[in-house]
Short mmCIF file of C-alpha atoms in Angstrom, two decimals:
data_model
loop_
_atom_site.label_atom_id
_atom_site.label_comp_id
_atom_site.label_asym_id
_atom_site.label_seq_id
_atom_site.Cartn_x
_atom_site.Cartn_y
_atom_site.Cartn_z
CA GLY F 142 43.31 -16.76 -1.46
CA LYS F 143 41.69 -16.14 1.92
CA VAL F 144 41.14 -12.41 1.27
CA GLN F 145 39.67 -13.09 -2.19
CA ARG F 146 37.26 -15.66 -0.71
CA SER F 147 36.24 -13.16 1.99
CA VAL F 148 35.61 -10.42 -0.60
CA LYS F 149 33.59 -12.82 -2.75
CA PHE F 150 31.58 -13.92 0.28
CA HIS F 151 30.77 -10.30 1.17
CA GLN F 152 29.72 -9.60 -2.43
CA GLN F 153 27.41 -12.61 -2.30
CA LEU F 154 25.96 -11.38 1.00
CA GLU F 155 25.31 -7.93 -0.46
CA GLN F 156 23.68 -9.48 -3.52
CA LEU F 157 21.49 -11.62 -1.27
CA GLU F 158 20.50 -8.57 0.75
CA VAL F 159 19.43 -6.76 -2.44
CA GLU F 160 17.39 -9.76 -3.58
CA LEU F 161 15.74 -10.12 -0.16
CA LYS F 162 14.81 -6.43 -0.10
CA ASP F 163 13.27 -6.79 -3.57
CA GLN F 164 11.37 -9.87 -2.43
CA LEU F 165 10.14 -8.04 0.67
CA LYS F 166 8.87 -5.17 -1.50
CA VAL F 167 7.00 -7.62 -3.73
CA ASN F 168 5.57 -9.44 -0.71
CA ASN F 169 4.35 -6.16 0.81
CA GLU F 170 2.70 -5.19 -2.48
CA LEU F 171 0.99 -8.59 -2.69
CA LEU F 172 -0.12 -8.29 0.93
CA GLY F 173 -1.63 -4.89 0.15
CA LEU F 174 -3.50 -6.30 -2.84
CA LEU F 175 -4.74 -9.23 -0.78
CA ASN F 176 -6.01 -6.94 1.98
CA ASN F 177 -7.82 -4.74 -0.57
CA PHE F 178 -9.42 -7.84 -2.04
CA LYS F 179 -10.47 -9.10 1.39
CA GLU F 180 -12.04 -5.72 2.25
CA LYS F 181 -14.01 -5.61 -0.99
CA TYR F 182 -14.99 -9.25 -0.66
CA SER F 183 -16.23 -8.86 2.93
CA ASN F 184 -18.30 -5.85 1.86
CA ASN F 185 -19.85 -7.93 -0.93
CA ILE F 186 -20.67 -10.69 1.55
CA LYS F 187 -22.35 -8.15 3.86
CA ILE F 188 -24.40 -6.77 0.95
CA PHE F 189 -25.35 -10.28 -0.12
CA LYS F 190 -26.36 -11.29 3.43
CA ASN F 191 -28.44 -8.14 3.78
CA ALA F 192 -30.06 -8.79 0.41
CA THR F 193 -30.90 -12.42 1.21
CA HIS F 194 -32.21 -11.33 4.61
CA ASP F 195 -34.46 -8.84 2.82
CA LEU F 196 -35.75 -11.50 0.40
CA ARG F 197 -38.72 -11.92 2.71
CA HIS F 198 -39.24 -8.16 2.72
CA PRO F 199 -41.84 -6.56 0.41
CA ASP F 200 -39.29 -3.97 -0.79
CA PHE F 201 -36.93 -6.64 -2.07
CA SER F 202 -36.89 -5.22 -5.61
CA ASN F 203 -35.37 -2.01 -4.23
CA VAL F 204 -32.64 -4.03 -2.50
CA VAL F 205 -31.72 -5.84 -5.74
CA ILE F 206 -31.49 -2.55 -7.61
CA GLY F 207 -29.32 -1.19 -4.78
CA VAL F 208 -26.92 -4.16 -5.01
CA LEU F 209 -26.64 -3.90 -8.79
#
């Protein structure tokens, strides 16, 4: 009985390890996506800030075309 329980426990541990590794892989992929999104988003914010700053500038139409 004791040996069987020990074997079952080790099988459960191995299964848990597999699941955790899978979860880690998914988390890393999500983290990568999130970082890409943040980079793109921060660039958009910079462009927008520059554009709004240039609203008072005579060449504003060029800025809008550049953003689009």
